[in-house]
CSV table of C-alpha atoms and ligand atoms in Angstrom, one decimal:
chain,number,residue,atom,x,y,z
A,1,UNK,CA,1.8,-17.1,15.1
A,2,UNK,CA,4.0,-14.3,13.9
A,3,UNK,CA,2.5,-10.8,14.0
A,4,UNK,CA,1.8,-8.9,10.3
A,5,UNK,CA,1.2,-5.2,10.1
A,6,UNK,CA,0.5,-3.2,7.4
A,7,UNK,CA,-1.1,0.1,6.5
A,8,UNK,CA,-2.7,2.2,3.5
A,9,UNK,CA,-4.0,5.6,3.2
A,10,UNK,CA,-7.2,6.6,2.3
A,11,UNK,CA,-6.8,8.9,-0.3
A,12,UNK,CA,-9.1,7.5,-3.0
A,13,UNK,CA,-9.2,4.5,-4.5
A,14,UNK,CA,-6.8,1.6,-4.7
A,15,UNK,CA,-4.8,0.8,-8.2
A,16,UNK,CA,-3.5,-2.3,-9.3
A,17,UNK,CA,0.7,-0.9,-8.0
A,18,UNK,CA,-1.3,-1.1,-4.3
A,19,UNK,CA,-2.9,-4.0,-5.5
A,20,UNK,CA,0.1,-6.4,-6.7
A,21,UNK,CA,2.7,-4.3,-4.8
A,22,UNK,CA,0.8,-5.1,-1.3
A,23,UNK,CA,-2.9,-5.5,-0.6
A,24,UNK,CA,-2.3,-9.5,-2.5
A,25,UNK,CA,-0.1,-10.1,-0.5
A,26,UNK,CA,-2.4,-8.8,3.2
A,27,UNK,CA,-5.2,-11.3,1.6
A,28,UNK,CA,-3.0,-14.5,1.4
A,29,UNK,CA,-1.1,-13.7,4.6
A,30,UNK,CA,-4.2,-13.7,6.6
A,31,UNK,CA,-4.1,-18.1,7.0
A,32,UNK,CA,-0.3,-18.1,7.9
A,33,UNK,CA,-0.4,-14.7,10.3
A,34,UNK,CA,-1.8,-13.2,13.2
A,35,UNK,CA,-2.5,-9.7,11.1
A,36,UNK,CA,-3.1,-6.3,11.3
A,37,UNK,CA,-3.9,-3.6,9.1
A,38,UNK,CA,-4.5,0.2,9.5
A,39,UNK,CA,-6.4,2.9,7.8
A,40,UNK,CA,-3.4,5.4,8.3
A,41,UNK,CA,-6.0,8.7,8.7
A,42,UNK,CA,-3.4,10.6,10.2
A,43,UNK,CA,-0.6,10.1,7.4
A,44,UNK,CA,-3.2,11.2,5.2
A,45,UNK,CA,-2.9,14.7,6.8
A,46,UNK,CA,0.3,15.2,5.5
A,47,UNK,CA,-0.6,16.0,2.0
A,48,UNK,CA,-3.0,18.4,0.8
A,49,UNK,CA,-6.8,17.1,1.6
A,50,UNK,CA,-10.3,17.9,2.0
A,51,UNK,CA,-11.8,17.5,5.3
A,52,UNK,CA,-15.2,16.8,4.2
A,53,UNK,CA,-14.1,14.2,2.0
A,54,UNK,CA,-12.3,12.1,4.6
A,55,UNK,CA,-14.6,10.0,6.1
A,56,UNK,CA,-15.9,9.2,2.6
A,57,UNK,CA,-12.7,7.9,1.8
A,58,UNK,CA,-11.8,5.7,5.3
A,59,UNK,CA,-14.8,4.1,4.4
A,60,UNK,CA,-14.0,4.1,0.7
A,61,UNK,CA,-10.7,2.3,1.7
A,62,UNK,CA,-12.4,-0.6,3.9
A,63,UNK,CA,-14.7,-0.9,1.2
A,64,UNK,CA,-11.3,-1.7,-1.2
A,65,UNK,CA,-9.9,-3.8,1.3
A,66,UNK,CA,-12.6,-6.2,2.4
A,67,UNK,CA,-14.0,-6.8,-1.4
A,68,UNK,CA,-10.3,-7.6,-2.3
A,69,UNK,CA,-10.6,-10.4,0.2
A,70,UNK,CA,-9.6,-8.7,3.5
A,71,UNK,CA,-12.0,-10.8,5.9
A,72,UNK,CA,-12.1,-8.3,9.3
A,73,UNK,CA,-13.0,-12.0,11.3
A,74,UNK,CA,-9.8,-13.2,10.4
A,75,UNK,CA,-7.8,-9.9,10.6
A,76,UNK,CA,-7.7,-6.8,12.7
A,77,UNK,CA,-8.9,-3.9,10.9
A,78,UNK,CA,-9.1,-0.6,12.2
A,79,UNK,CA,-8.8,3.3,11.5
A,80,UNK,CA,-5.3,5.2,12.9
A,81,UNK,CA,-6.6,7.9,14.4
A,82,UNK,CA,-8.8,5.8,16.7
A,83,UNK,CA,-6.3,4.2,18.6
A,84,UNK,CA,-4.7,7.7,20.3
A,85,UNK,CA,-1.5,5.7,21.5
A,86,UNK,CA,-0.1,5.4,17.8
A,87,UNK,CA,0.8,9.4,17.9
A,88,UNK,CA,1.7,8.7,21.8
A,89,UNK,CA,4.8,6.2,20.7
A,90,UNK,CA,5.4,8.6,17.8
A,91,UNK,CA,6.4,11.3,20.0
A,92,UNK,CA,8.6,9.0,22.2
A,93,UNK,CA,10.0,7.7,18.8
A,94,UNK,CA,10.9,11.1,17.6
A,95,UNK,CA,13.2,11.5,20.5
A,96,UNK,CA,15.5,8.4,19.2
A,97,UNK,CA,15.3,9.4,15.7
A,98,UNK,CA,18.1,11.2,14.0
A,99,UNK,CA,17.2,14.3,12.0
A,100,UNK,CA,20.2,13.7,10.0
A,101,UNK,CA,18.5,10.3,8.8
A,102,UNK,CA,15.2,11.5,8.4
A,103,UNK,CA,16.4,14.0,6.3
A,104,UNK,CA,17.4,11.1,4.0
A,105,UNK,CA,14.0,9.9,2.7
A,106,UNK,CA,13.1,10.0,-0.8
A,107,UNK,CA,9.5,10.0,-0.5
A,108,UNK,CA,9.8,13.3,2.1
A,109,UNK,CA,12.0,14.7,-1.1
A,110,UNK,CA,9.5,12.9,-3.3
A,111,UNK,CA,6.3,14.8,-1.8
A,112,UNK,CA,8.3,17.8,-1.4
A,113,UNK,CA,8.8,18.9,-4.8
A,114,UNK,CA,5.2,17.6,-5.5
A,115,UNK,CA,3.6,20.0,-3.4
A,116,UNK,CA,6.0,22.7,-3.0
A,117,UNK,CA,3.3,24.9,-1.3
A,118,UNK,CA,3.0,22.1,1.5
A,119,UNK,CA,5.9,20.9,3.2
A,120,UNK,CA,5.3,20.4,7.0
A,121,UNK,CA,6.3,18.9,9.7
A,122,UNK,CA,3.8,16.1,9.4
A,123,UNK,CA,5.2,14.7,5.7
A,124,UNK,CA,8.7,15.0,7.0
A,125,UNK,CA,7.9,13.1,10.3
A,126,UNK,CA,5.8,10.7,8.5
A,127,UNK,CA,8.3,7.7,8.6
A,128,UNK,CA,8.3,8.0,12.4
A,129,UNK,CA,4.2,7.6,12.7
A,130,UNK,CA,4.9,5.1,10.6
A,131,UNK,CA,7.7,3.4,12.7
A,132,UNK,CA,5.6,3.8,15.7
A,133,UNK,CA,2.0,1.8,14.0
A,134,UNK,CA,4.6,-0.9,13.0
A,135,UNK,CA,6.2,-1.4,16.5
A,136,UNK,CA,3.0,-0.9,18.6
A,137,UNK,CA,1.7,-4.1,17.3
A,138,UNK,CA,5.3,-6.3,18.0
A,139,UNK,CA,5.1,-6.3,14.4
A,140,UNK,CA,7.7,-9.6,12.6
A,141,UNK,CA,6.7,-8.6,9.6
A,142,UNK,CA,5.5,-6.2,7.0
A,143,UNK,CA,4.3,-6.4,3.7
A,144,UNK,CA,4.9,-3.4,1.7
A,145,UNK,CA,5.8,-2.4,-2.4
A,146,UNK,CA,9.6,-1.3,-3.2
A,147,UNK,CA,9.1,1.9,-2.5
A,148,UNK,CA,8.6,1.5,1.9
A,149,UNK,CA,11.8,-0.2,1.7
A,150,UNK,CA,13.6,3.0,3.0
A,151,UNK,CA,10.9,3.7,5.8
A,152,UNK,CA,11.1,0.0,6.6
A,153,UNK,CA,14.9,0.3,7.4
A,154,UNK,CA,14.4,3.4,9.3
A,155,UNK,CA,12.0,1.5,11.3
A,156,UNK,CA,14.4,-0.9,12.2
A,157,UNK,CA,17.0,1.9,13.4
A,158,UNK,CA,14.3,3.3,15.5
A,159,UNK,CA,13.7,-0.1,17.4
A,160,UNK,CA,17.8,-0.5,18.1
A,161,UNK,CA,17.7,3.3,19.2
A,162,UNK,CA,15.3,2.7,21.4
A,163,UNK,CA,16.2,-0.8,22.5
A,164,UNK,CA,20.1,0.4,23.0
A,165,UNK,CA,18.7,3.5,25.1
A,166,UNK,CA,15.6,1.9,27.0
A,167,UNK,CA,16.5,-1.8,27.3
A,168,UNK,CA,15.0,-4.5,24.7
A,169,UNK,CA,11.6,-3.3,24.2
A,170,UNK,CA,10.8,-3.8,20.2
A,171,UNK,CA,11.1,-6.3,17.6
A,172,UNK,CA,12.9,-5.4,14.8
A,173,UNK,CA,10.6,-5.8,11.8
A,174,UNK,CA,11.3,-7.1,8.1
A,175,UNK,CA,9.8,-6.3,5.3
A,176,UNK,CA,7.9,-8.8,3.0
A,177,UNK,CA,7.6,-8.3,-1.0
A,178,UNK,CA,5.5,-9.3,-3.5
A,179,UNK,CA,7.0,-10.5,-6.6
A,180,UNK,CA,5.5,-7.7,-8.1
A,181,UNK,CA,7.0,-5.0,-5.9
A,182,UNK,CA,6.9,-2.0,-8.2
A,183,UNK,CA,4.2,-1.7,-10.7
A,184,UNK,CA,5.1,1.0,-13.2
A,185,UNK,CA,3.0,3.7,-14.9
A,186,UNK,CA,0.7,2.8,-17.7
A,187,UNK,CA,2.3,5.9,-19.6
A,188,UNK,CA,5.4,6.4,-18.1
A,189,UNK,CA,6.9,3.2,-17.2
A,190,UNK,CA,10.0,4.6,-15.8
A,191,UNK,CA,8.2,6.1,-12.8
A,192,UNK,CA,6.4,3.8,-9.9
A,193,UNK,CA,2.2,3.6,-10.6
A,194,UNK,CA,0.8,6.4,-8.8
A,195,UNK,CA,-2.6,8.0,-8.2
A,196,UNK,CA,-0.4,11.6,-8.2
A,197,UNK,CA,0.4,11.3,-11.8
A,198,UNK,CA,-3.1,11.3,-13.1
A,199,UNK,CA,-5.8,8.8,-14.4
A,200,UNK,CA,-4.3,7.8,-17.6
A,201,UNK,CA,-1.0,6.7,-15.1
A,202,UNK,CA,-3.2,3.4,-13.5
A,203,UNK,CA,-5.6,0.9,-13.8
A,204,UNK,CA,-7.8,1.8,-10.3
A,205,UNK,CA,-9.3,-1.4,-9.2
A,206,UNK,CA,-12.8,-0.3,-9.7
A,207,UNK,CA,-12.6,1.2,-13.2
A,208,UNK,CA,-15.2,-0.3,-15.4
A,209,UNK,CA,-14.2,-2.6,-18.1
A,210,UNK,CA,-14.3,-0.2,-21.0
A,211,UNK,CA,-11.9,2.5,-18.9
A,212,UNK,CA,-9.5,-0.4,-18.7
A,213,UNK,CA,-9.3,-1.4,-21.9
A,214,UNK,CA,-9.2,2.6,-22.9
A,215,UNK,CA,-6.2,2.8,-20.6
A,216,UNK,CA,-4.1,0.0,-21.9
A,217,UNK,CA,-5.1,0.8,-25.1
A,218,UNK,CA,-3.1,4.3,-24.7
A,219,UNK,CA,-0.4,2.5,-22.8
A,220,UNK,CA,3.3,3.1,-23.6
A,221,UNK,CA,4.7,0.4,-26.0
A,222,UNK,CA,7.5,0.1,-28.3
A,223,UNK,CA,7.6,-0.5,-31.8
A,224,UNK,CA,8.2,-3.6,-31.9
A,225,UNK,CA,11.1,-4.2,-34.3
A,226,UNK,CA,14.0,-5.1,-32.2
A,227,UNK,CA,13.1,-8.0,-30.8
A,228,UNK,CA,16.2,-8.8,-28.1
A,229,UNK,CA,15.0,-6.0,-25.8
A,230,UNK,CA,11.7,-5.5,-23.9
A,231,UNK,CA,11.1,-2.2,-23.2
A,232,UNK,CA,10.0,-0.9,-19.7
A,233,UNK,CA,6.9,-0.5,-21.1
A,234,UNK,CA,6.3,-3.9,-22.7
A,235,UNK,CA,7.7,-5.5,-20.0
A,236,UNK,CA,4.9,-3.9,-17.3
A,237,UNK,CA,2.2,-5.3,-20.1
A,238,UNK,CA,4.0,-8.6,-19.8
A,239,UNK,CA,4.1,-8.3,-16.1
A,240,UNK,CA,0.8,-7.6,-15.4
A,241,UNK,CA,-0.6,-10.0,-18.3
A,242,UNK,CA,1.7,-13.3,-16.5
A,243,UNK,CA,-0.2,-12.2,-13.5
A,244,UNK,CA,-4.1,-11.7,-14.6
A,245,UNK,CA,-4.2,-13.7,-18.0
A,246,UNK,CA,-4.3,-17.5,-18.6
A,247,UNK,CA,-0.7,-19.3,-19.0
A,248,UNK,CA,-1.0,-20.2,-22.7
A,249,UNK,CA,-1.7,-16.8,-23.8
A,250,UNK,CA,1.1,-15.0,-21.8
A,251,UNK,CA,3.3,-17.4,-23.2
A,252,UNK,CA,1.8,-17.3,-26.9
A,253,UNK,CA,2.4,-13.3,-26.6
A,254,UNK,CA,6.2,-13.7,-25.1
A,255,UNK,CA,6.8,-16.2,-27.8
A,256,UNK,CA,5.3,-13.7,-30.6
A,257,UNK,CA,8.0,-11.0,-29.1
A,258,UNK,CA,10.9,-12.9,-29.1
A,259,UNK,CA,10.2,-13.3,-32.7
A,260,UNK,CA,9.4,-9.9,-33.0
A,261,UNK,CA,6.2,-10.4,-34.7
A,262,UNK,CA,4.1,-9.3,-31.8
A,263,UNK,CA,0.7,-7.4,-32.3
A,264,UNK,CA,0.7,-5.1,-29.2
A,265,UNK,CA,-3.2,-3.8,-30.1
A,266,UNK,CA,-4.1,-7.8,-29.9
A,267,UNK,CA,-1.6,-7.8,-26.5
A,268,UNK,CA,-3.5,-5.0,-25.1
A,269,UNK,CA,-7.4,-6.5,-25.9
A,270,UNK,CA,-6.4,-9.7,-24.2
A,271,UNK,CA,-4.9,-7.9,-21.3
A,272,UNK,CA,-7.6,-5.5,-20.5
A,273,UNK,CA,-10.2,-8.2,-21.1
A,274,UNK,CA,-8.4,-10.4,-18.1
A,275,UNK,CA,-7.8,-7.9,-16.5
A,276,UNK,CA,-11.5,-6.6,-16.4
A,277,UNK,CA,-12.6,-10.4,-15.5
A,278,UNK,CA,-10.5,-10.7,-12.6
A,279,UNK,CA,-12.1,-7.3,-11.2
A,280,UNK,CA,-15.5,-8.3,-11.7
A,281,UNK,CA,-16.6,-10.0,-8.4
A,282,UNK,CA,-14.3,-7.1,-6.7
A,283,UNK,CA,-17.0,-4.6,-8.5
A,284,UNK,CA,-20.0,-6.3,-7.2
A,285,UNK,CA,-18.7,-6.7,-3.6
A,286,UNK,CA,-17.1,-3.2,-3.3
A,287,UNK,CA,-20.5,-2.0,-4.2
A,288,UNK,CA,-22.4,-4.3,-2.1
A,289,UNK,CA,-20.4,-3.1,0.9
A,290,UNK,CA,-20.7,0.6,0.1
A,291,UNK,CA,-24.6,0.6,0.0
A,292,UNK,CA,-24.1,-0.2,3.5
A,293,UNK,CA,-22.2,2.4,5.5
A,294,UNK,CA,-23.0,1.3,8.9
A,295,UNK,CA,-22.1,-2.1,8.4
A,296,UNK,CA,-18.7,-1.0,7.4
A,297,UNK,CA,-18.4,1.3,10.5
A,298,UNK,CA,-19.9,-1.5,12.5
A,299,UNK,CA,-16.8,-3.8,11.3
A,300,UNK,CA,-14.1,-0.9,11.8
A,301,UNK,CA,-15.5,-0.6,15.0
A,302,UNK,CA,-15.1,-4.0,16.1
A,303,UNK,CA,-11.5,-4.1,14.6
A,304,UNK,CA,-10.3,-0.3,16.6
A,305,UNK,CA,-11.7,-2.3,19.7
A,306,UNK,CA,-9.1,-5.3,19.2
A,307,UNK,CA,-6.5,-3.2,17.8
A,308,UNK,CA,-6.6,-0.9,21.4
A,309,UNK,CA,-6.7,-4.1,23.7
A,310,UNK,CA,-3.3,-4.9,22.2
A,311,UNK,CA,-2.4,-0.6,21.8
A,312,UNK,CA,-3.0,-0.2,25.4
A,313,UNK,CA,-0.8,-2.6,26.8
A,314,UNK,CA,1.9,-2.5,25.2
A,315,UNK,CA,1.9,1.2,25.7
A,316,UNK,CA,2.0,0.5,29.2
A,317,UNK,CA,5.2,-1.4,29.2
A,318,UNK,CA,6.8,1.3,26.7
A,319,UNK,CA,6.1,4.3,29.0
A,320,UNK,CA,7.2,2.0,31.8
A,321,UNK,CA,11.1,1.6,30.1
A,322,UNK,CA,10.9,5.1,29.1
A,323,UNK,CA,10.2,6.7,33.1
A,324,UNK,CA,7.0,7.9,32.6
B,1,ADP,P1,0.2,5.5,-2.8
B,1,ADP,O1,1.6,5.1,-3.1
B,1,ADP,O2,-0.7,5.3,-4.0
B,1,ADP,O3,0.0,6.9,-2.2
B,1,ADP,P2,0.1,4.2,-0.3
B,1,ADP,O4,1.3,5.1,0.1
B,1,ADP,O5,-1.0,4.3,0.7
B,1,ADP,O6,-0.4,4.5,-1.7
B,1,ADP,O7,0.7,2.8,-0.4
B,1,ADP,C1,0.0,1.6,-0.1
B,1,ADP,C2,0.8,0.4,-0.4
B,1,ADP,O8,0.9,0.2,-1.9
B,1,ADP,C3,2.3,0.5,0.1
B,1,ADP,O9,2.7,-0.7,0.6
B,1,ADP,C4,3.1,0.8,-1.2
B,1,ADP,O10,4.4,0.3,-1.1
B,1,ADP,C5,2.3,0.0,-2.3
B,1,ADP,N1,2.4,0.6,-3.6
B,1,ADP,C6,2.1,1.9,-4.0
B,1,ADP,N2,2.4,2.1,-5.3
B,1,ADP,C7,2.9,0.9,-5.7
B,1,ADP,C8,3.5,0.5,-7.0
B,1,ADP,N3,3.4,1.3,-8.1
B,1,ADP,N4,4.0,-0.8,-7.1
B,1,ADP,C9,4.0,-1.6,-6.0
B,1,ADP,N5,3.5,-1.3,-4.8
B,1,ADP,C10,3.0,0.0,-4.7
């Protein structure tokens, strides 16, 4: 079976852009794919963080992904930092990269500017930690949102670097979207969904019914007159409702626009009523799964054990090609 790897970072907890831009897609991959994904610990360094929060949110994170449907018997699961050899490659990586491509990466600019008081080494090297989980693994594919695109082609540079200078060692990975690749901001649909931006920004998956329905409620609309265009922010409501409510209402709603006779308060009640139901059993099982913290570290456990077998030898043969 082709090899899946993907990771996310635990910095709080998932929103619907992680949601429909990737963690969908991990869950239905898992029948078709030998897969594995990472709790990325040590990317989560790069941005400002508190220490004594951390472990709260790696379990938080495997909480998120196992009630969304990640079943750790079917898939590897497992936490960065415990598998040492991921910073190991990284540091053989960085001697292929190019600084002059690194510097090239909008989410390095991205963070940059978004904590000014913060740039390091870490967020600007980030995209090689990353290019190192990916190839580890012999990774064919990877299932990201829009915005990894970039990493994902600098992944691919790295494994030809390395390949051209050290004989064929890596795969060269693709990436996999959803159809729902980039999920924009509840009240700023030109930008990408984003915990950074604040509350009001996304939906998180565990955010009770009436927080929902508060949130699309204050979501940005248009006015409804002109009814040949759909504005960004219509069209995310549309987006997200073809995706969470039944057919005959998205299509009732749609219809109602094109005609320009659309009620976006009535829009908005459907939308964070289905959206609310669809959540529910996520709810139950996220908090099922937190009441029991040694369970979870139990099942991480057994995941980092896998996840080394496969770490450990391949390592072997990489510091093999590279004289060491
Ligand atoms: P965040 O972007 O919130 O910091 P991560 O960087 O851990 O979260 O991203 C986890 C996954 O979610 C990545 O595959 C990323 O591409 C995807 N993702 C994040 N935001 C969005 C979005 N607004 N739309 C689609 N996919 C997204």
């Amino acid at each position: 079976m082709a090899k899946i790897f993907s990771g996310i970072q635990p910095t709080g907890q998932l929103h619907l852009g992680n949601y429909l831009g990737a963690i969908k897609n991990w869950v239905e991959l898992q029948d078709t794919y030998d897969c594995i994904y990472c709790i990325v610990d040590y990317h989560a360094m790069t941005i400002p963080y508190q220490p004594d929060q951390m472990q709260k949110n790696i379990l938080e994170a495997a909480a998120d992904l196992i009630a969304a449907g990640i079943d750790p018997q079917k898939s590897i699961l497992f936490i960065q930092s415990h598998v040492p050899e991921h910073t190991e490659l990284a540091w053989m990586l960085n001697t292929v990269t190019p600084l002059s491509e690194l510097k090239r990466m909008t989410q390095f600019k991205d963070k940059s500017k978004q904590f000014p008081e913060n740039v390091n080494m870490g967020l600007f090297d980030y995209p090689v930690l990353q290019a190192a989980d990916i190839l580890l693994y012999s990774t064919d594919k990877v299932p990201v949102g829009e915005d990894q695109i970039q990493h994902l082609e600098l992944t691919r540079l790295i494994a030809r670097k390395f390949n051209q200078k050290f004989g064929e060692t890596f795969v060269e990975p693709e990436v996999l979207l959803t159809k729902t690749p980039r999920v924009m901001s509840l009240k700023d649909p030109s930008k990408k969904m984003s915990k950074s931006l604040g509350p009001a920004h996304y939906i998180a998956l565990t955010d009770k019914p009436e927080i929902i329905q508060d949130k699309i409620k204050k979501a940005v609309t248009d006015t409804g007159e002109n009814s040949a265009e759909v504005s960004p922010g219509v069209q995310n409501l549309f987006t997200l409702l073809e995706i969470f409510g039944r057919a005959e209402v998205y299509k009732k709603f749609t219809a109602e626009h094109q005609a320009g006779k659309i009620k976006y308060a009535e829009l908005k009640e459907e939308l964070g009523q289905a959206i609310s139901d669809y959540f529910a059993d996520f709810r139950e099982q996220k908090q099922k799964l937190l009441a029991n913290p040694e369970g979870l570290r139990d099942l991480l456990a057994q995941g980092t054990k896998k996840a080394r077998e496969i770490a450990v030898k391949n390592i072997k043969d990489i510091k093999n090609k590279v004289g060491l």
